[in-house]
Coordinates of C-alpha atoms in Angstrom, one line a residue:
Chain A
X126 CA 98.2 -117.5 -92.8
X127 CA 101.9 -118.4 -93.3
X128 CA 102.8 -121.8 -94.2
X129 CA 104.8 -122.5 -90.9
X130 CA 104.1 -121.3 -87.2
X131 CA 106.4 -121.8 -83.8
X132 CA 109.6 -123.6 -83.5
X133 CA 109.1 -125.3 -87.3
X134 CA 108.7 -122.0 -88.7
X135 CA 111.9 -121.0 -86.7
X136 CA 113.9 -124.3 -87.7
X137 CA 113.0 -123.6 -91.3
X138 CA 114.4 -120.0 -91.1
X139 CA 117.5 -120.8 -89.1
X140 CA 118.5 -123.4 -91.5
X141 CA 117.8 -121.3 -94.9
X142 CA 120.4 -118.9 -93.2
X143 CA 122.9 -121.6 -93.9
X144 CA 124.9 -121.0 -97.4
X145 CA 123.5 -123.1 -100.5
X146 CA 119.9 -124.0 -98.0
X147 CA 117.0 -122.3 -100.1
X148 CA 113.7 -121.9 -98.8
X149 CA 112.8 -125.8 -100.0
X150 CA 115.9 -127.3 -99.1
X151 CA 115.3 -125.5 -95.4
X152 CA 111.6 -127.2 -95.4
X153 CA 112.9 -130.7 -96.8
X154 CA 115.5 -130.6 -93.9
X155 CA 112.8 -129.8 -91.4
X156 CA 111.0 -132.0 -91.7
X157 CA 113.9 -134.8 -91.8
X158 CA 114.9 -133.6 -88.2
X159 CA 111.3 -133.6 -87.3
X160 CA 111.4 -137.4 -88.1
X161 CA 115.1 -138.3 -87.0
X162 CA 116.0 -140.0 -84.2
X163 CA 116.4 -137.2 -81.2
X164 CA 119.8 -138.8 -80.3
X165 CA 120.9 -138.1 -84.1
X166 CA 119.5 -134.7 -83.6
X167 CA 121.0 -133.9 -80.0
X168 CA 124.6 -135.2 -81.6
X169 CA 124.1 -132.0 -84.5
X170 CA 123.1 -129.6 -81.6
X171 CA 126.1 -130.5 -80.0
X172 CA 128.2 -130.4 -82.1
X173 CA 127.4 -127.3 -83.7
X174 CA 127.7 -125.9 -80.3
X175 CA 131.0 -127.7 -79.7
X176 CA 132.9 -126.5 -83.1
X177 CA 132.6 -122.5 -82.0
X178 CA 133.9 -123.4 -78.8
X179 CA 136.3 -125.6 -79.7
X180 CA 137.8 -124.6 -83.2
X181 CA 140.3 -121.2 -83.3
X182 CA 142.8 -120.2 -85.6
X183 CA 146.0 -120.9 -86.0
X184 CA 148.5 -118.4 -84.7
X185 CA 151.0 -119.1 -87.2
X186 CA 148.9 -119.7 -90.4
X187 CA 145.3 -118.8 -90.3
X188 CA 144.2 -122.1 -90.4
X189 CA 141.3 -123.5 -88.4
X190 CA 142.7 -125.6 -85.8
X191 CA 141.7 -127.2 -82.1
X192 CA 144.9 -125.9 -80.8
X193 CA 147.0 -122.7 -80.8
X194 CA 149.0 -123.9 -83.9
X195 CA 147.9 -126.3 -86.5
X196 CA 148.7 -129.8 -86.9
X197 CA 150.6 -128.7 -90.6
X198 CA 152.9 -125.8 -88.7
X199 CA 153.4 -128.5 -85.7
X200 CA 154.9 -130.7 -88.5
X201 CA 158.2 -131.3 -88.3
X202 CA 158.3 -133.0 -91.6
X203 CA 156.7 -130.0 -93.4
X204 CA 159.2 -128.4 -95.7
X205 CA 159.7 -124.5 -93.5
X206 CA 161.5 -123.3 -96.9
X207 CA 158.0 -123.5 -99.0
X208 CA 154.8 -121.3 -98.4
X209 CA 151.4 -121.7 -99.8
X210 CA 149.1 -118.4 -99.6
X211 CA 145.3 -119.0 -99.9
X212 CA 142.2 -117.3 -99.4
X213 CA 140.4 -119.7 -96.9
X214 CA 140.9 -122.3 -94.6
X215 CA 139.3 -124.7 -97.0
X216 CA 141.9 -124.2 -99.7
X217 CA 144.3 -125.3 -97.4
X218 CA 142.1 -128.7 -97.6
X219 CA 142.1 -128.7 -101.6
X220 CA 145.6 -128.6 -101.7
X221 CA 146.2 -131.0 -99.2
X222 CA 143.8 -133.3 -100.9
X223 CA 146.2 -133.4 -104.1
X224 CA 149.4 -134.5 -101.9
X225 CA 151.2 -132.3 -104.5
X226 CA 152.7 -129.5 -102.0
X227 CA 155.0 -130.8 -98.6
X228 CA 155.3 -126.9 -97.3
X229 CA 153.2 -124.6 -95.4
X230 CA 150.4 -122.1 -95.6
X231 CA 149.0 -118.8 -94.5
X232 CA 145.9 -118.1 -95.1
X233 CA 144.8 -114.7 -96.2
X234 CA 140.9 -114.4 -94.7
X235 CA 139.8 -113.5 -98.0
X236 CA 140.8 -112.0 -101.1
X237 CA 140.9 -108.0 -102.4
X238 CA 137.4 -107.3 -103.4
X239 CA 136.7 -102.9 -103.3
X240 CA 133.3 -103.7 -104.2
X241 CA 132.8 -105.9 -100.9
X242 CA 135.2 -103.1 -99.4
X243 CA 137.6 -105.8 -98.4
X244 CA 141.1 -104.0 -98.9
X245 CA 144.6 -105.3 -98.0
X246 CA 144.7 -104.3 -94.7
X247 CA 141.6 -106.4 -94.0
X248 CA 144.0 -109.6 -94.9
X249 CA 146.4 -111.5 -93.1
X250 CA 149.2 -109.5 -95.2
X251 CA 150.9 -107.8 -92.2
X252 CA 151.0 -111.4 -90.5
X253 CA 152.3 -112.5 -94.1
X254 CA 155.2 -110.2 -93.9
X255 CA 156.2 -111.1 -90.3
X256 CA 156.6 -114.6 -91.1
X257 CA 158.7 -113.8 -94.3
X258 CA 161.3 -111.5 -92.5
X259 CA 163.3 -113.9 -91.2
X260 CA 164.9 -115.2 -94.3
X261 CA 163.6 -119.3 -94.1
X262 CA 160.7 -119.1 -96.4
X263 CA 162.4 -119.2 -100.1
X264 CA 159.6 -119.4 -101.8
X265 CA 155.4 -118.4 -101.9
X266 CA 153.3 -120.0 -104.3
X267 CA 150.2 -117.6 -104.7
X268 CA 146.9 -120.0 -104.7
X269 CA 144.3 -117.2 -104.5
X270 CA 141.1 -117.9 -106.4
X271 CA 141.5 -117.5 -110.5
X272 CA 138.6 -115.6 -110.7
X273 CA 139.1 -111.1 -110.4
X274 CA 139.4 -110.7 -107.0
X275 CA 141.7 -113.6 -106.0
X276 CA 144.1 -112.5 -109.7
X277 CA 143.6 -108.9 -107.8
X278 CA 145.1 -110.1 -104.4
X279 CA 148.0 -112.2 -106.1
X280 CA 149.2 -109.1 -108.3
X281 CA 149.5 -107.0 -105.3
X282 CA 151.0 -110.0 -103.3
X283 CA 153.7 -110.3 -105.8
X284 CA 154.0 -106.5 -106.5
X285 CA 154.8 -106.1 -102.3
X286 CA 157.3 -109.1 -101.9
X287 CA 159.3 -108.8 -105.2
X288 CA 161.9 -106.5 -103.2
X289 CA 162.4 -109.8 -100.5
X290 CA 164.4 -111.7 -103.4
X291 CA 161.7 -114.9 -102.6
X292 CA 160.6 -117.0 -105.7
X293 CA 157.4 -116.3 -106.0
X294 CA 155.0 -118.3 -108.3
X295 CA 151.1 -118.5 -109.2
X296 CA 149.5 -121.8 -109.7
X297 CA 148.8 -122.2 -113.4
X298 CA 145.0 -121.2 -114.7
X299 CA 144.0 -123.9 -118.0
X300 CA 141.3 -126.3 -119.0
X301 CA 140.2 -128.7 -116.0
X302 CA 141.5 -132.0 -116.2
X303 CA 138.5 -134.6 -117.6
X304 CA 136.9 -131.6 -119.0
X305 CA 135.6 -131.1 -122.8
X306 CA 137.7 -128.0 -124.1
X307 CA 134.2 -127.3 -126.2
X308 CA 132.2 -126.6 -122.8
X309 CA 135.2 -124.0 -121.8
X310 CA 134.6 -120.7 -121.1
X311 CA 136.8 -118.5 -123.1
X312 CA 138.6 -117.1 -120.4
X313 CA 140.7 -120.1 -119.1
X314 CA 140.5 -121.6 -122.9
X315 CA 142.5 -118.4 -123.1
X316 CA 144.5 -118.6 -120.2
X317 CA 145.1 -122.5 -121.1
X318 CA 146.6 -120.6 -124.4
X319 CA 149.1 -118.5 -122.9
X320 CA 150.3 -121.1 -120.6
X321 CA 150.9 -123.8 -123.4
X322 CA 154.1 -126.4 -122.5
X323 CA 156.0 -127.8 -125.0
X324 CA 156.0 -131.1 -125.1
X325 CA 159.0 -133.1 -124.9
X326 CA 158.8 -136.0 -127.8
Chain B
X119 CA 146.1 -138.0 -93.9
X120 CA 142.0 -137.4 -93.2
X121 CA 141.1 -133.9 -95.1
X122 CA 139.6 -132.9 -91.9
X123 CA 139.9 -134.2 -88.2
X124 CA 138.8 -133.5 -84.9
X125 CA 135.3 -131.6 -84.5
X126 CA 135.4 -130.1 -88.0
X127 CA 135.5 -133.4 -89.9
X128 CA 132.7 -134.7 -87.1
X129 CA 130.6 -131.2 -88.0
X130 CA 131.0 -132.2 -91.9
X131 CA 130.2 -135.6 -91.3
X132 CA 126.7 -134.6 -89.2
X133 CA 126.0 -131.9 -91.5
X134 CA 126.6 -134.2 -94.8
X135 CA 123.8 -136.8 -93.1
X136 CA 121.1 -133.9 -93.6
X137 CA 119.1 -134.5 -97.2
X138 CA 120.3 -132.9 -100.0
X139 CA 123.3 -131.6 -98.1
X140 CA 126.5 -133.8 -100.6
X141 CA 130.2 -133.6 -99.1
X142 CA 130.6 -130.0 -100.9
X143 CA 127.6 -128.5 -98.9
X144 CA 128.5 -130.2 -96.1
X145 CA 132.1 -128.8 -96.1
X146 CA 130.5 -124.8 -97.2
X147 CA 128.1 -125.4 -94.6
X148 CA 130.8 -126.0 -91.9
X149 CA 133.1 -123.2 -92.3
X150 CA 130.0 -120.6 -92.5
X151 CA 129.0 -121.8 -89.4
X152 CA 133.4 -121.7 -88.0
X153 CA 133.1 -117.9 -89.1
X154 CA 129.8 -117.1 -88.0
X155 CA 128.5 -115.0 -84.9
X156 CA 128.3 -117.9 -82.1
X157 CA 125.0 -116.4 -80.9
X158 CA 124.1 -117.1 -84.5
X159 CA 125.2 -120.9 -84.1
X160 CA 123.7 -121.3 -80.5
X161 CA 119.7 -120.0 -81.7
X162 CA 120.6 -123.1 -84.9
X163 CA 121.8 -126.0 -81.9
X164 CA 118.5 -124.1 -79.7
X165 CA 116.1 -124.4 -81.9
X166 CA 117.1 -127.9 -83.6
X167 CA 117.0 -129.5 -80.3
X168 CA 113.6 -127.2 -78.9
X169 CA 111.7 -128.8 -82.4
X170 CA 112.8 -132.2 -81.0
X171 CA 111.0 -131.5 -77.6
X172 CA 108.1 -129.5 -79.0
X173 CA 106.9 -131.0 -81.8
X174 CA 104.7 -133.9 -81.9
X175 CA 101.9 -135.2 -84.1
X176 CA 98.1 -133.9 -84.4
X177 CA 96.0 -136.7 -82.6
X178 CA 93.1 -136.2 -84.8
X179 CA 95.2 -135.8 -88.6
X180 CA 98.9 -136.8 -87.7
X181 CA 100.3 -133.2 -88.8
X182 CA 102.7 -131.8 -87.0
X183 CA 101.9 -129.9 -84.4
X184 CA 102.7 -128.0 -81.0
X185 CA 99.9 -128.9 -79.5
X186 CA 97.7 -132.1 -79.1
X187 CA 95.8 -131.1 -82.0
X188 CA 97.1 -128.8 -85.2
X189 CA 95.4 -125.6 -85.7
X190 CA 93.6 -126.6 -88.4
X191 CA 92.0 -129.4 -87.1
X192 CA 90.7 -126.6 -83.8
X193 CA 89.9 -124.4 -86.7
X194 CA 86.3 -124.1 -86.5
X195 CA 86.1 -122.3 -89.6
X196 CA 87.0 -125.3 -91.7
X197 CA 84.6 -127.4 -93.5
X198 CA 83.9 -130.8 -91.4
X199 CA 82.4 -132.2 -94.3
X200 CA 85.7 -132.7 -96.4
X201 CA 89.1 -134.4 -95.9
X202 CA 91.8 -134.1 -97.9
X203 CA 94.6 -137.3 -97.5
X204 CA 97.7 -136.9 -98.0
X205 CA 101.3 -138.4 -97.3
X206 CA 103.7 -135.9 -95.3
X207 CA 102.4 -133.0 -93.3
X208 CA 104.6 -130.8 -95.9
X209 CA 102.0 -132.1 -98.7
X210 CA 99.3 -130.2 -96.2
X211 CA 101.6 -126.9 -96.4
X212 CA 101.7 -127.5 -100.3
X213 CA 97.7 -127.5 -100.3
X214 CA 97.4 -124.7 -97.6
X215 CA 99.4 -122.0 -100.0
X216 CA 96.6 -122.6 -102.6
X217 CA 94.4 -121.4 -100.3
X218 CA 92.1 -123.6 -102.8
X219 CA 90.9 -125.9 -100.0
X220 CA 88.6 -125.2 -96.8
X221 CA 88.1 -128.9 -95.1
X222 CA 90.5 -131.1 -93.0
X223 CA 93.4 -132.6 -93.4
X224 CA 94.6 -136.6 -93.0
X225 CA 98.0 -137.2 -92.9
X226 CA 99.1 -140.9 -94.0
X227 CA 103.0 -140.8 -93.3
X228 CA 104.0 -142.2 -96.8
X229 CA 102.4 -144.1 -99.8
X230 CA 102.7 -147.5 -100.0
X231 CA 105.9 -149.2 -101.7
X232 CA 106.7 -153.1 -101.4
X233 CA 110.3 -151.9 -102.4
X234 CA 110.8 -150.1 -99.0
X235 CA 108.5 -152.3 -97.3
X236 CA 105.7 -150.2 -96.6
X237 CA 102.4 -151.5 -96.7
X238 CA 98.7 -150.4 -95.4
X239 CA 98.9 -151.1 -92.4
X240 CA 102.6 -148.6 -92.0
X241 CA 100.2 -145.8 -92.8
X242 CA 97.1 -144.0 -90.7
X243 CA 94.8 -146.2 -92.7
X244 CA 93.3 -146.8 -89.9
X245 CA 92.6 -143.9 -88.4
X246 CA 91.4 -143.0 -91.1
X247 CA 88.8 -145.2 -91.5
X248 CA 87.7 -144.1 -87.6
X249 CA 87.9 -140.7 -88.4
X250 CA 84.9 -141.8 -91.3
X251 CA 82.9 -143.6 -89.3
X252 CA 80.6 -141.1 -87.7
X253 CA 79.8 -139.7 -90.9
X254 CA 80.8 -136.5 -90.7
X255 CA 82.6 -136.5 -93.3
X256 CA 81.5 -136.8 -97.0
X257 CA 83.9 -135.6 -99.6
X258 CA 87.5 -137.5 -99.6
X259 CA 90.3 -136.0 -102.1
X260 CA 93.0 -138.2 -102.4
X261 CA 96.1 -135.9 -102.7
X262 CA 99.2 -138.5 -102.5
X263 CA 102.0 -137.7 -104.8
X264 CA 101.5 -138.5 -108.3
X265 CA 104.0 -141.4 -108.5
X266 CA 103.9 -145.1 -108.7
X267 CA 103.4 -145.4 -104.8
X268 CA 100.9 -142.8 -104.7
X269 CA 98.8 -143.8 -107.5
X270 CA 98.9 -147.4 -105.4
X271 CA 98.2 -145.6 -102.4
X272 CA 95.2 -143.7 -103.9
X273 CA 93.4 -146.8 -105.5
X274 CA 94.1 -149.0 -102.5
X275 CA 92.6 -146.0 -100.3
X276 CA 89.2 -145.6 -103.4
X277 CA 88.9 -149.1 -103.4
X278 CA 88.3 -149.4 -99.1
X279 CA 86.4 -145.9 -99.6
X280 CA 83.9 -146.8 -102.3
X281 CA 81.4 -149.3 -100.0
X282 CA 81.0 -146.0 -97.5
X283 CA 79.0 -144.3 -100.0
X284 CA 81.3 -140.9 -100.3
X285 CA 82.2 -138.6 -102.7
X286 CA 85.9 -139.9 -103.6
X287 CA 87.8 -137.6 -106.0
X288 CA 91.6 -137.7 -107.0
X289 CA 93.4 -134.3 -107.5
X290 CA 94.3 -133.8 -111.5
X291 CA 97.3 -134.4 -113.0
X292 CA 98.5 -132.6 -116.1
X293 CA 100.8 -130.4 -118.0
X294 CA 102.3 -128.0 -115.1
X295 CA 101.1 -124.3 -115.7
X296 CA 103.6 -122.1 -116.7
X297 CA 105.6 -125.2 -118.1
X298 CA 106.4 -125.7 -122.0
X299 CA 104.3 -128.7 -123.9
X300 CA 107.4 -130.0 -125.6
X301 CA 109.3 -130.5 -121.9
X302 CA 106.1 -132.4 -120.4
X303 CA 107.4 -135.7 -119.9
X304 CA 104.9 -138.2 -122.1
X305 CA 103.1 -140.0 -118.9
X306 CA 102.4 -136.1 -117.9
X307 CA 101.4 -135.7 -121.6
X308 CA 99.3 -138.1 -121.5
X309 CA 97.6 -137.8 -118.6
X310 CA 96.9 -134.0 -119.9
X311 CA 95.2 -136.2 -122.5
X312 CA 93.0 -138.2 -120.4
X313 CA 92.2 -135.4 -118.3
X314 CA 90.9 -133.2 -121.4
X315 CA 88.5 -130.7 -120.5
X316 CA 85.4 -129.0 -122.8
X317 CA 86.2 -124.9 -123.6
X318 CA 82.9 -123.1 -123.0
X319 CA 83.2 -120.5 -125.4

């Protein structure tokens, strides 16, 4: 006999499709909307439906976005000399989280991964280049992943717009801020090595 | 500046209401389901509002069911003569993988806890106590949670019980098979202590 039957068991799959939901976490959120108020439930529904309908991506960028361009390219205040590349949508977030960068983005879908069999043309690249031809972007900051595949995409990035005469830059890779430099890895205690500052006394 | 807006940030915020779903899921969560197959997303909003309609409680046990009464209380097969109580209908799901017990099920909907306000008379106490009354039944195993509020519930429930002359039991507690002595936790310990039993050899 399996554990669940009908439109629980169903509920309990459906959900464990969803990234980070295991098996339990599926069950113990079953069992919430079994017990939640319908009107809490039918707001979910909705909205899940709502968000594919509603939510495209930005012509320009990549972005998510309710409208043909994002509200970042729409900025008028947004520095049009500055690009930020990223992997995902949700990078753009992160970095607009830290208030640090005033430019724009593009966003690449992804990142180079053969073993995935995600190559280059499987990116936003040729988008990428389109938007760089007319001479106002100055410079691209690279902020793929640091891990292999996202170091992978920004070498070959850099390698393809070296020729343009942009300034092209990588965010740095070092110890996390807060962190205890015993608990890191070697890599980025490596990495935090070779991009030591001076500091200014 | 909001990290998200529109139906997006409305998608995280319903999303991040689910248990065990924090801001980080939530977010993950949301742009799976922005890149996903829509027919994918409509069978999720289908069948979280179809569980809503469908599912209601077992007249006889309080499980969850499709029907008026679960399958396991139309079960014929099962043994009439023992009731197993126990908080949530997930508890029953627990018990059912052991394939260990062959009676009935009676679900309370919680344990009592003065903290949260819950007393007796919030839980199917009552029915309970009808459910007992023709005699039927004459082996009750007391399987709430083995926590403050459980313990509570179970003593409350084997103090009521006692004057009907049945066989009360309480499942075990003890050191968790395939778990390491030196983690048990020293209530666990020592219940493993109290609940000692005699090697035939």
């Amino acid at each position: 006999m399996a554990a669940y039957e009908g439109i629980i068991a169903d509920l309990i799959e459906e959900l464990g499709r969803l990234p980070g939901v295991g098996p339990k976490s599926a069950q113990r959120i079953a069992f919430h909307i079994l017990a939640a108020d319908p009107a809490d439930v039918r707001r979910l529904a909705h909205v899940l439906t709502e968000v594919k309908a509603k939510v495209r991506f930005c012509e320009i960028c990549g972005n998510v976005s309710e409208d043909a361009q994002c509200r970042i390219c729409r900025d008028p205040r947004r520095d049009p000399a500055m690009l930020c590349v990223v992997e995902e949508a949700k990078d753009v977030v992160a970095i607009e989280r830290t208030r640090e960068f005033r430019g724009r983005y593009h966003v690449l879908g992804g990142a180079i991964n053969p073993i995935d069999g995600v190559g280059p043309d499987d990116l936003r690249i040729r988008e990428l280049m389109t938007r760089l031809a007319d001479g106002a972007i100055q410079e691209v900051i690279i902020a793929t992943d640091p891990n292999v595949e996202g170091e992978a995409t920004a070498t070959y990035l850099a390698r393809m717009l070296r020729p343009m005469g942009l300034t092209i830059s990588r965010l740095a890779s070092g110890l996390p801020v807060g962190g205890d430099l015993e608990y890191a890895d070697e890599i980025t205690l490596g990495r935090a090595f070779e991009g030591r500052r001076s500091i200014d006394v």
